[in-house]
Coordinates of C-alpha atoms and ligand atoms in Angstrom, one line a residue:
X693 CA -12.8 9.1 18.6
X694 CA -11.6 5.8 20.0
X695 CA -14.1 3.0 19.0
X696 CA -12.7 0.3 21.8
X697 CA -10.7 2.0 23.7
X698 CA -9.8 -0.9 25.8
X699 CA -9.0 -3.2 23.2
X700 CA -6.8 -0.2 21.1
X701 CA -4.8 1.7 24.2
X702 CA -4.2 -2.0 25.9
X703 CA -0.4 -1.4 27.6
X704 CA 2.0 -3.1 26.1
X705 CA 2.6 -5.9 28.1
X706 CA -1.4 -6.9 28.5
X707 CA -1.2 -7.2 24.4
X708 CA 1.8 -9.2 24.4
X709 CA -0.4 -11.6 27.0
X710 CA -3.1 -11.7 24.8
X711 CA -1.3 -12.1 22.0
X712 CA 0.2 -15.7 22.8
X713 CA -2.6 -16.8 24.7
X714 CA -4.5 -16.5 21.4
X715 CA -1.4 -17.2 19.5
X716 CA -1.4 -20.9 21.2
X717 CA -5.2 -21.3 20.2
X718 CA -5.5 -20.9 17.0
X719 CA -2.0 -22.8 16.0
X720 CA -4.1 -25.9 17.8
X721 CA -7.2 -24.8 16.3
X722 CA -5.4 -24.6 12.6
X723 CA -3.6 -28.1 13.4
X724 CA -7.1 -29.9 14.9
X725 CA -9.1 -28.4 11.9
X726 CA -7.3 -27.9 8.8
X727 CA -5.3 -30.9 7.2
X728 CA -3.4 -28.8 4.7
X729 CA -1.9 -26.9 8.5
X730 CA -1.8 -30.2 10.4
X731 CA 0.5 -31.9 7.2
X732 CA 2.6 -28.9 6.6
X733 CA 3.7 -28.4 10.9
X734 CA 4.3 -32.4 10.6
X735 CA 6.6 -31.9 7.6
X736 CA 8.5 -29.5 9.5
X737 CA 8.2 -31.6 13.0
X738 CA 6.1 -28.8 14.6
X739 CA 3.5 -29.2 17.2
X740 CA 1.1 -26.5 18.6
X741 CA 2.6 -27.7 22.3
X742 CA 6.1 -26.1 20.3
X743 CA 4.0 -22.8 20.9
X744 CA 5.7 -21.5 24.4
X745 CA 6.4 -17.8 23.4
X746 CA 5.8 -14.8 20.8
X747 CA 8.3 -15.4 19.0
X748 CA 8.1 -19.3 18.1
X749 CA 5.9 -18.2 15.3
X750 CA 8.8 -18.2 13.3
X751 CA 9.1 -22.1 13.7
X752 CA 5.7 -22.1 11.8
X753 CA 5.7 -22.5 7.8
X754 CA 4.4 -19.7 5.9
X755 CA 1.3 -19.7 4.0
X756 CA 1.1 -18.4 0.4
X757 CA -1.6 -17.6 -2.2
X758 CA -0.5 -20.9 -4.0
X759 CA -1.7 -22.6 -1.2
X760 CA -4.8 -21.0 -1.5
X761 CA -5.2 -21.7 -5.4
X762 CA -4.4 -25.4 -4.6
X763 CA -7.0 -25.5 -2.1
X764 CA -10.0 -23.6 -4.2
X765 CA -12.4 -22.9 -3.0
X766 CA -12.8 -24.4 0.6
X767 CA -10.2 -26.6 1.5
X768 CA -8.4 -24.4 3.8
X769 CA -11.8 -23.1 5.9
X770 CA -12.0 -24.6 9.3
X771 CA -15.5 -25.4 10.0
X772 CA -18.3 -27.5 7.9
X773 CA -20.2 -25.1 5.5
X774 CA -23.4 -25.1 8.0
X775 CA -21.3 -22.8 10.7
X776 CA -20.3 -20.2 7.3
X777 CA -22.3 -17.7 6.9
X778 CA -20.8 -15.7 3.9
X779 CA -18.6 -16.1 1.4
X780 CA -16.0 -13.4 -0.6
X781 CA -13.4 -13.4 -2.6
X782 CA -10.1 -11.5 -3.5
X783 CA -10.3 -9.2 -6.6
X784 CA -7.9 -11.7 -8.5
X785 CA -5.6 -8.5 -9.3
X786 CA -3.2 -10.9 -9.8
X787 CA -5.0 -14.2 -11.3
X788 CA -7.3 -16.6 -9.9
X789 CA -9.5 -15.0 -7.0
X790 CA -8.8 -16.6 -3.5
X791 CA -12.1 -17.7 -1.7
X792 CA -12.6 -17.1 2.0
X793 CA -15.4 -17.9 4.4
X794 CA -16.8 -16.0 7.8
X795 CA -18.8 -18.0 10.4
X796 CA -21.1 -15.5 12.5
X797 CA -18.5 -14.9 14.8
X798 CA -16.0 -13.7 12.3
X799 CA -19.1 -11.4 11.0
X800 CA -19.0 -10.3 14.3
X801 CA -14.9 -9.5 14.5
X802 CA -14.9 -8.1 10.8
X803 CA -17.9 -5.4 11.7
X804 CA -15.7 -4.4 15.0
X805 CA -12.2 -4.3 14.0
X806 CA -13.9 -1.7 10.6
X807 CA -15.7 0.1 12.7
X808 CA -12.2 0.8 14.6
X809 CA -11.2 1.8 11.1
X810 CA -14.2 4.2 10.8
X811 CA -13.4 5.9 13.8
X812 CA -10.3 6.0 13.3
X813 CA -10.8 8.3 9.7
X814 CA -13.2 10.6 11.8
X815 CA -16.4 9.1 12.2
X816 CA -18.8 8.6 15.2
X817 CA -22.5 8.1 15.2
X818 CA -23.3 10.9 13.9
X819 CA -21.5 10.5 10.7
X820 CA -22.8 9.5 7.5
X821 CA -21.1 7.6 5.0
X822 CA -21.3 7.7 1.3
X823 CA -19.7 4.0 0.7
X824 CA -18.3 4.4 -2.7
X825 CA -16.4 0.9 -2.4
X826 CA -18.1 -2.3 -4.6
X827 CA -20.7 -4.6 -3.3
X828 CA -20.2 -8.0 -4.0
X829 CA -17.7 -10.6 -4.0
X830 CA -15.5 -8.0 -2.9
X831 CA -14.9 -7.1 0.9
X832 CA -14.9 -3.7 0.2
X833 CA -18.4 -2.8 0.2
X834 CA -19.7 -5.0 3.2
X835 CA -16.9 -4.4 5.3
X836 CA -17.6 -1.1 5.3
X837 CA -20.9 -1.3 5.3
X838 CA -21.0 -3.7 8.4
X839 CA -18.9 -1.6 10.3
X840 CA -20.3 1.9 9.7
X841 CA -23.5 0.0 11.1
X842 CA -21.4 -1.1 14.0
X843 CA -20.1 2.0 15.2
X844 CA -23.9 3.4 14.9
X845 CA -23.2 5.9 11.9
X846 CA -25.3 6.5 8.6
X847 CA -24.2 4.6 6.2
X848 CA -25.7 5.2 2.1
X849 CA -24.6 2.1 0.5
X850 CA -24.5 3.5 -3.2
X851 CA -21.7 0.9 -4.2
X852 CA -18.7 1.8 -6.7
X853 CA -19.6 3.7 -10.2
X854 CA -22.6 6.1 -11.8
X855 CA -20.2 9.0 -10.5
X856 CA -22.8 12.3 -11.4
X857 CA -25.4 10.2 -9.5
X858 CA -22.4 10.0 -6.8
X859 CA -22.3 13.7 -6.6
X860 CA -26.2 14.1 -6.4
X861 CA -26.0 12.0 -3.4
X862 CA -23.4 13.3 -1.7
X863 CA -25.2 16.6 -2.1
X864 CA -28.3 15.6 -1.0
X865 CA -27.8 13.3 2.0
X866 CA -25.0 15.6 3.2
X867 CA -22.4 12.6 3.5
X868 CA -19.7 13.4 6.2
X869 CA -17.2 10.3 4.9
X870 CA -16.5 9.1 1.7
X871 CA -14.8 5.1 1.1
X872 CA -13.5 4.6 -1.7
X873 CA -10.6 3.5 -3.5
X874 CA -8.0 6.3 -4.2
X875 CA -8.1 6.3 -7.8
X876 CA -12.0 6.7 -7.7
X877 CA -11.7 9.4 -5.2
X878 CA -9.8 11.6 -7.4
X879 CA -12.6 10.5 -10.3
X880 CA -14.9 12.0 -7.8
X881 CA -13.3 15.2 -7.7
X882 CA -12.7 15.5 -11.4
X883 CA -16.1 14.7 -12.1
X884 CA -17.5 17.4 -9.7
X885 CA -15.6 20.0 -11.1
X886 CA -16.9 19.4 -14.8
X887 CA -20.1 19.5 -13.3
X888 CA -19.4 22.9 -11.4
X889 CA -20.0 21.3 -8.2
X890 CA -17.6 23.0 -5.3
X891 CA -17.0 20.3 -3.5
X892 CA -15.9 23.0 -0.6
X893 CA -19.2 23.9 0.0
X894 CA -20.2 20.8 0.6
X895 CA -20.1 19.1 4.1
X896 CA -17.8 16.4 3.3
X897 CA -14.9 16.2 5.5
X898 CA -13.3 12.8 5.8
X899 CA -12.1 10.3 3.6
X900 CA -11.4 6.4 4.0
X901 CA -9.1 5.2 1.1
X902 CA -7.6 2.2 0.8
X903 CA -7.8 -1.3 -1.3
X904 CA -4.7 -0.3 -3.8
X905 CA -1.0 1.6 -3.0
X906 CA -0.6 5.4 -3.5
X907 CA 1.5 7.7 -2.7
X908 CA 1.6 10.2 0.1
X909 CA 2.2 13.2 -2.5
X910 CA -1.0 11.5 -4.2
X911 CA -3.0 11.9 -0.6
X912 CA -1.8 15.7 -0.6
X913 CA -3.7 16.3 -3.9
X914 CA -6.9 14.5 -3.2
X915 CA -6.9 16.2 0.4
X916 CA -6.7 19.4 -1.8
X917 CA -9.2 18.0 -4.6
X918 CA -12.0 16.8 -2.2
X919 CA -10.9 18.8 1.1
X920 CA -11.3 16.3 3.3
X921 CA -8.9 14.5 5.7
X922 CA -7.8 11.6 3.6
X923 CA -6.5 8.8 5.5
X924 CA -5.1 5.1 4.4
X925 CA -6.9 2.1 5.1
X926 CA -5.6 -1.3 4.9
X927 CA -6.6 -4.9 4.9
X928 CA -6.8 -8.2 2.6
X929 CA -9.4 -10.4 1.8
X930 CA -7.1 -13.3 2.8
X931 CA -7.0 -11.6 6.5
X932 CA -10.5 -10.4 6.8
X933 CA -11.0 -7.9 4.2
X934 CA -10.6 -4.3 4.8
X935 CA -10.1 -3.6 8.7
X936 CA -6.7 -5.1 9.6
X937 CA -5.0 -1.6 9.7
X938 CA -5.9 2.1 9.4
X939 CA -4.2 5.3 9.7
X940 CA -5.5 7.7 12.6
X941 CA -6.1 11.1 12.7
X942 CA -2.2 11.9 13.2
X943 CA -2.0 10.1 9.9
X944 CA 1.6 8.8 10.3
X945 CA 1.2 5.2 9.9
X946 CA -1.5 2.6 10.0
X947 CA -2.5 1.2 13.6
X948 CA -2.7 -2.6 13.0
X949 CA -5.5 -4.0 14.9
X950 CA -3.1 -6.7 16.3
X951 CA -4.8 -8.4 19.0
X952 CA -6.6 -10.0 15.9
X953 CA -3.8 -10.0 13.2
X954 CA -0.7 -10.3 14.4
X955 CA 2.1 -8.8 11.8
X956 CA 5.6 -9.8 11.2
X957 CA 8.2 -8.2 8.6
X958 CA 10.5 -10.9 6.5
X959 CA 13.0 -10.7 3.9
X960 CA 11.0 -11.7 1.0
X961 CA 14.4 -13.6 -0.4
X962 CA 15.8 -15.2 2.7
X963 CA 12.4 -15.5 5.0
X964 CA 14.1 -14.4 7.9
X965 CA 12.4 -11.9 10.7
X966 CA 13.1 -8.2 10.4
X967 CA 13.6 -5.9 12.9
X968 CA 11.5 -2.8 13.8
X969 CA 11.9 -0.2 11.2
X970 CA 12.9 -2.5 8.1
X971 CA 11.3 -2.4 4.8
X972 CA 10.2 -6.3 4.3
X973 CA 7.0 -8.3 3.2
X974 CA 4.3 -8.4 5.6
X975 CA 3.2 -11.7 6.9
X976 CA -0.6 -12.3 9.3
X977 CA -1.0 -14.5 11.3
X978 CA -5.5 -14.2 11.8
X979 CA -5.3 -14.7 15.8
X980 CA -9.6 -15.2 16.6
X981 CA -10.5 -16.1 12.8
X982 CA -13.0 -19.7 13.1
X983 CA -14.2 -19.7 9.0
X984 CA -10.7 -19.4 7.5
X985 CA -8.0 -19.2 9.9
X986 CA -4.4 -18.2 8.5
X987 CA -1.4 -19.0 10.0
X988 CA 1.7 -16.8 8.8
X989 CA 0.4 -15.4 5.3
X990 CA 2.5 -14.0 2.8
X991 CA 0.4 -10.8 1.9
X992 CA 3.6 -10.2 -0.3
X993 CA 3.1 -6.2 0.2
X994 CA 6.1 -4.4 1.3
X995 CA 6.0 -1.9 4.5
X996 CA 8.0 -1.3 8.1
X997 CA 6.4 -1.8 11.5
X998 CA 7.0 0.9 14.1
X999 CA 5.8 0.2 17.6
X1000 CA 6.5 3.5 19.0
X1001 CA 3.5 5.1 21.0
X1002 CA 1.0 7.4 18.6
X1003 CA -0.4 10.5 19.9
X1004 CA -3.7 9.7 19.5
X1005 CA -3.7 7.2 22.2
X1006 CA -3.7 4.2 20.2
X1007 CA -1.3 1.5 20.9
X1008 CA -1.5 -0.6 18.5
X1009 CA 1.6 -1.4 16.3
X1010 CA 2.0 1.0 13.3
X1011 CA 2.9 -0.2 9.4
X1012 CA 4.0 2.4 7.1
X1013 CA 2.1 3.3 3.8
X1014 CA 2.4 -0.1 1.7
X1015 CA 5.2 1.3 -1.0
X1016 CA 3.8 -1.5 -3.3
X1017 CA 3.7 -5.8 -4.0
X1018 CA 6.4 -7.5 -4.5
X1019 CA 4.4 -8.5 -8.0
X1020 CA 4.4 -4.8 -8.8
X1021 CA 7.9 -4.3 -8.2
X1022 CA 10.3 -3.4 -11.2
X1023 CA 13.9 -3.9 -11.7
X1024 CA 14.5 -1.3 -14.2
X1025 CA 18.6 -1.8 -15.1
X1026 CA 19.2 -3.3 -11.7
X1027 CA 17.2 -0.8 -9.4
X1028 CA 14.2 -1.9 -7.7
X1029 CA 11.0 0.8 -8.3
X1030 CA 7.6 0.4 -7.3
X1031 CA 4.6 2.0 -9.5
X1032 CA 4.2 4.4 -6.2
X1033 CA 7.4 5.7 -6.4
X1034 CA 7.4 7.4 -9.8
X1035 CA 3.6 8.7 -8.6
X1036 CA 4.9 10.5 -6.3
X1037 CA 7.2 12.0 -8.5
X1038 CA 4.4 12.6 -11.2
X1039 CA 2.0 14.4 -8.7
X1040 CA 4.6 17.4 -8.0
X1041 CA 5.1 17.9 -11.0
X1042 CA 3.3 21.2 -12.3
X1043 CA 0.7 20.7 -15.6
X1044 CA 0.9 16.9 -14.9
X1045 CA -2.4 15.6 -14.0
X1046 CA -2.4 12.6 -11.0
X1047 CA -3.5 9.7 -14.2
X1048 CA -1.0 7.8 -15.2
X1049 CA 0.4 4.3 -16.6
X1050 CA 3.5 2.8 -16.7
X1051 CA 4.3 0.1 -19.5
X1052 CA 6.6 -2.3 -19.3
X1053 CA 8.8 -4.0 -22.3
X1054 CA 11.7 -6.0 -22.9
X1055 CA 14.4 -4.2 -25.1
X1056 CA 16.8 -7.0 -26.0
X1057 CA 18.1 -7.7 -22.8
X1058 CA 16.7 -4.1 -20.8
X1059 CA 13.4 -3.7 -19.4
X1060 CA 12.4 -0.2 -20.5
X1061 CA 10.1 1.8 -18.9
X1062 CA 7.1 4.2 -20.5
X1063 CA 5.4 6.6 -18.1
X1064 CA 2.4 7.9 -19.7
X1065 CA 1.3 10.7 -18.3
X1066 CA -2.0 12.9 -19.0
X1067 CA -1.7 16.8 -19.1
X1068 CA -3.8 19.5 -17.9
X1069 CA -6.3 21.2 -20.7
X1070 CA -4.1 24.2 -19.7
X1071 CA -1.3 23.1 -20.9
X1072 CA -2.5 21.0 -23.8
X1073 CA -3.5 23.7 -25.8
X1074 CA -0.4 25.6 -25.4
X1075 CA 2.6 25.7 -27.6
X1076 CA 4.7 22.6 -28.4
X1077 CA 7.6 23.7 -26.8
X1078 CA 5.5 23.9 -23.4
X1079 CA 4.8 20.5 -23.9
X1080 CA 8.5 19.6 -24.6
X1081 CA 9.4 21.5 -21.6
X1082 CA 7.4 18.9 -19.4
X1083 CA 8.6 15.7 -20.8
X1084 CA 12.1 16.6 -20.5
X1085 CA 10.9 17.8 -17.1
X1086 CA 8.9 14.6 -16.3
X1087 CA 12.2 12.8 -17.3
X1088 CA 14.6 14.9 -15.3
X1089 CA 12.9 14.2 -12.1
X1090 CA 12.8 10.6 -12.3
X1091 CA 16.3 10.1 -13.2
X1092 CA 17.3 12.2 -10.0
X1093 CA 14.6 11.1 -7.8
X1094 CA 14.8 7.3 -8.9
X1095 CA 18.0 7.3 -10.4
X1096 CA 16.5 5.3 -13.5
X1097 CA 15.6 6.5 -17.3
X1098 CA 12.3 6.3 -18.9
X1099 CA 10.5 7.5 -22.0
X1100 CA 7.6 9.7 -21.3
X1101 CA 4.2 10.1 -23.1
X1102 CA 2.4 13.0 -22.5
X1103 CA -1.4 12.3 -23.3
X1104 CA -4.3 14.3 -24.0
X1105 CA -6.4 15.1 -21.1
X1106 CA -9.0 12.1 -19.9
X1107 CA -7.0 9.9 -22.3
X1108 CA -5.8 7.6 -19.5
X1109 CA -8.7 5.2 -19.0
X1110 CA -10.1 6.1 -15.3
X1111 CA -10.9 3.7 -12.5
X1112 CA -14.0 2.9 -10.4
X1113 CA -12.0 0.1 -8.5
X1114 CA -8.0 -1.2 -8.0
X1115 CA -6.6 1.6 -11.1
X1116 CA -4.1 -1.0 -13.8
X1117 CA -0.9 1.8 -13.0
X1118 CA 1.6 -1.3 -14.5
X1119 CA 1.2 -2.6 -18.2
X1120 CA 3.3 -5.1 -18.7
X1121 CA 4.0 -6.4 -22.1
X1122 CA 7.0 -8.5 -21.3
X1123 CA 5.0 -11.6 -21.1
X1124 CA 3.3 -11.0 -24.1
X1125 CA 6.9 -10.6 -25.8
X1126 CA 7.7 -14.2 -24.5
X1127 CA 10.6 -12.4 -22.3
X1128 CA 9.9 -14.4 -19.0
Ligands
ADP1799 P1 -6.3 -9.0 -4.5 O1 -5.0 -9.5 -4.0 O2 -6.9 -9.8 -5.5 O3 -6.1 -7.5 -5.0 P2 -7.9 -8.1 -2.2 O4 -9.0 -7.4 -2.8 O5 -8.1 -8.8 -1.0 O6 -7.2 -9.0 -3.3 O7 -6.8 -6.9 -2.0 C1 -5.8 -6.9 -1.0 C2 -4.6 -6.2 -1.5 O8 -4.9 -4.9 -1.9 C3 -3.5 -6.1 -0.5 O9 -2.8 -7.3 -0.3 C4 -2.7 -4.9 -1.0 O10 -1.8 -5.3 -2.0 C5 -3.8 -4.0 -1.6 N1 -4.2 -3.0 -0.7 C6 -5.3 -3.0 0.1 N2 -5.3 -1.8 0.8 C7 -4.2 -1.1 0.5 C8 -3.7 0.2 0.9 N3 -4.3 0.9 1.8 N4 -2.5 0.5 0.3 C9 -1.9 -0.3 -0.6 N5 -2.3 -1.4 -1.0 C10 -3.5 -1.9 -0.5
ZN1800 ZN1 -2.6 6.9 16.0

């Protein structure tokens, strides 16, 4: 189901329109409002008259989370505290969380563009949602939670953790949907088995996963693990929260919802505009935000954009799965992997279980790589040589999918701590070494 269609099969040309028009406001808007926007165009000798097509955006500066940090908590919101009406923050995965503010409006905006999302992963009205994402400080929980009330479906808001009481719900108020956070999903399903619940009998059919990167090869397994349709969701806190993309049911790319947040794709290194189909950072511009407008933000997650038409209807410019942050990247021996990469290796692999960590250290002048991966009970009570078998196996494949070396760890089953929220895949102990 379509939840706007108007605003989601707009033609090309009518989005472009509405693009600039609201392109042009909110660059005045940001300049009128905000000082930190107004001092940063001046630097630059840009004014929000400069503003004539699409693609002047790029004489805008960019917007980073330092920016952010130098402004905590409110210095970049738009409006006086009387017109905000709630306050989150990022998760602080990587340091300080970022604050943002919604006016009622932007309540408003965040509730429709998630229930798009919703709809988009299967549900309608008569859907009912086991919202497995936190409450709290983090978007998670209330975005979904807004929009599920939006689009006029049930939603049971039973927040992250207490996974058997999870199940019990699940069971009981027959959920149709589960958010969650990948990682936790695949908690779910591990859980339920121990417990001898068949999660195939029970009506569960979608799922709405999103908040951290994972691998299509990952999706696979939990579509298998949970049966359900497991589709990617997307979105920052910075940007709205979740709700700025979402795959559809043809589940080959998330549809941006870009009449509010308009993308763009730039060499992280040279800042320059990519082209359709390149693998860059992607930058948002918020186009109808009023609490805490941002103008070119460097989300610093890697993807492509593909604006080819998706046969669900939807026209709304695609991104690709995010492969990972440019934080999370690694530069093992000169080539570039991201944690997703080697998961999607991992998750083929045959007596491997989908748990894993990858630790990072500084070997004179190398960064080596550890993969430790857990093992099925199956195969840990087997022979040695079994177990030999798979780490040489483990290794094998990542050399020739990867092209790099690592050491591999097999652990014991449930040894790798699980996750209710964002899993840790990357341990890095380079710092701690004094390496960087
Ligand atoms: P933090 O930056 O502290 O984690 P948020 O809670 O706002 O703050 O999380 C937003 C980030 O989470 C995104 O920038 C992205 O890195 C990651 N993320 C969110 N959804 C996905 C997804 N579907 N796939 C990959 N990464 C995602
Ligand atoms: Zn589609």
């Amino acid at each position: 189901m379509i939840y706007d269609k108007k605003a989601e099969t707009m033609k090309d040309s009518a989005r472009k329109k509405l693009q600039l028009s609201r392109l042009k406001d909110i660059v005045s808007y940001c300049y009128d409002k905000v000082d930190f926007y107004r001092k940063k165009m001046d630097a630059v000798g840009v004014k929000p008259s400069h503003i004539k097509k699409l693609t002047d955006i790029e004489k805008l500066p960019f917007t980073t989370k330092i920016d952010l940090r130098d402004n905590y908590p409110f210095g970049l919101f738009a409006v006086p505290m009387r017109d905000i009406v709630r306050i989150h923050a990022s998760s602080g995965t990587t340091g300080k969380p970022t604050v943002v503010g919604y006016t009622k409006h932007d309540i408003v905006t965040w509730s429709e563009v998630m229930a798009r999302t919703l709809a988009c992963c299967g549900a309608t009205q008569d859907t009912v949602i086991q919202n497995a994402y936190g409450y709290g400080l983090f978007t998670g929980g209330l975005g979904v939670h807004y929009g599920a009330e939006r689009l006029g479906a049930t939603v049971i808001p039973v927040s992250v953790g207490n996974t058997p009481r999870q199940l019990m719900l699940m069971e009981d108020f027959k959920a149709d949907l589960l958010c969650s956070t990948p990682s936790y999903a695949l908690h779910i399903a591990e859980v339920a088995k121990e417990k001898g619940i068949d999660l195939k009998k029970l009506p569960l059919k979608f799922g709405a996963f999103g908040a951290e990167p994972w691998s299509n090869e990952m999706r696979k397994e939990i579509e298998a693990r949970l049966n359900v349709r497991a589709n990617d969701i997307f979105g920052l806190s910075e940007v709205i929260g979740p709700g700025v993309s979402s795959e559809c049911e043809v589940q080959k790319g998330l549809h941006i919802f870009d009449d509010h947040f308009l993308p763009e794709i730039i060499d992280p290194n040279t800042f320059k505009p990519l082209p359709y189909g390149k693998d860059g950072e992607l930058v948002f511009t918020t186009l109808t935000k009023e609490g805490f407008p941002v103008l070119r933000y460097r989300t610093k997650d890697i993807t492509s954009l593909d604006p080819t038409p998706c046969a669900c209807g939807r026209t709304h410019v695609r991104m690709q799965r995010i492969s990972g942050r440019t934080d999370d990247m690694l530069i093992i021996r000169g080539v570039n992997v991201f944690p997703s990469q080697i998961e999607s290796v991992l998750v083929q692999i045959e007596g491997a279980e989908p748990h894993y960590q990858i630790i990072v250290r500084r070997e004179g002048a190398l960064d080596e790589l550890e993969v430790q991966v857990e093992v099925n009970e199956k195969l840990f009570s087997d022979e040695v040589r079994k177990l030999e078998a798979l780490e040489k196996k483990i290794v094998t494949e990542i050399e020739s999918v990867l092209g790099i070396t690592v050491r591999v760890k097999l652990i014991e089953p449930k040894g790798i701590k699980r996750s209710e929220g964002k899993a840790q895949r990357v341990i890095d102990m380079r710092k701690e070494q004094g390496a960087k």
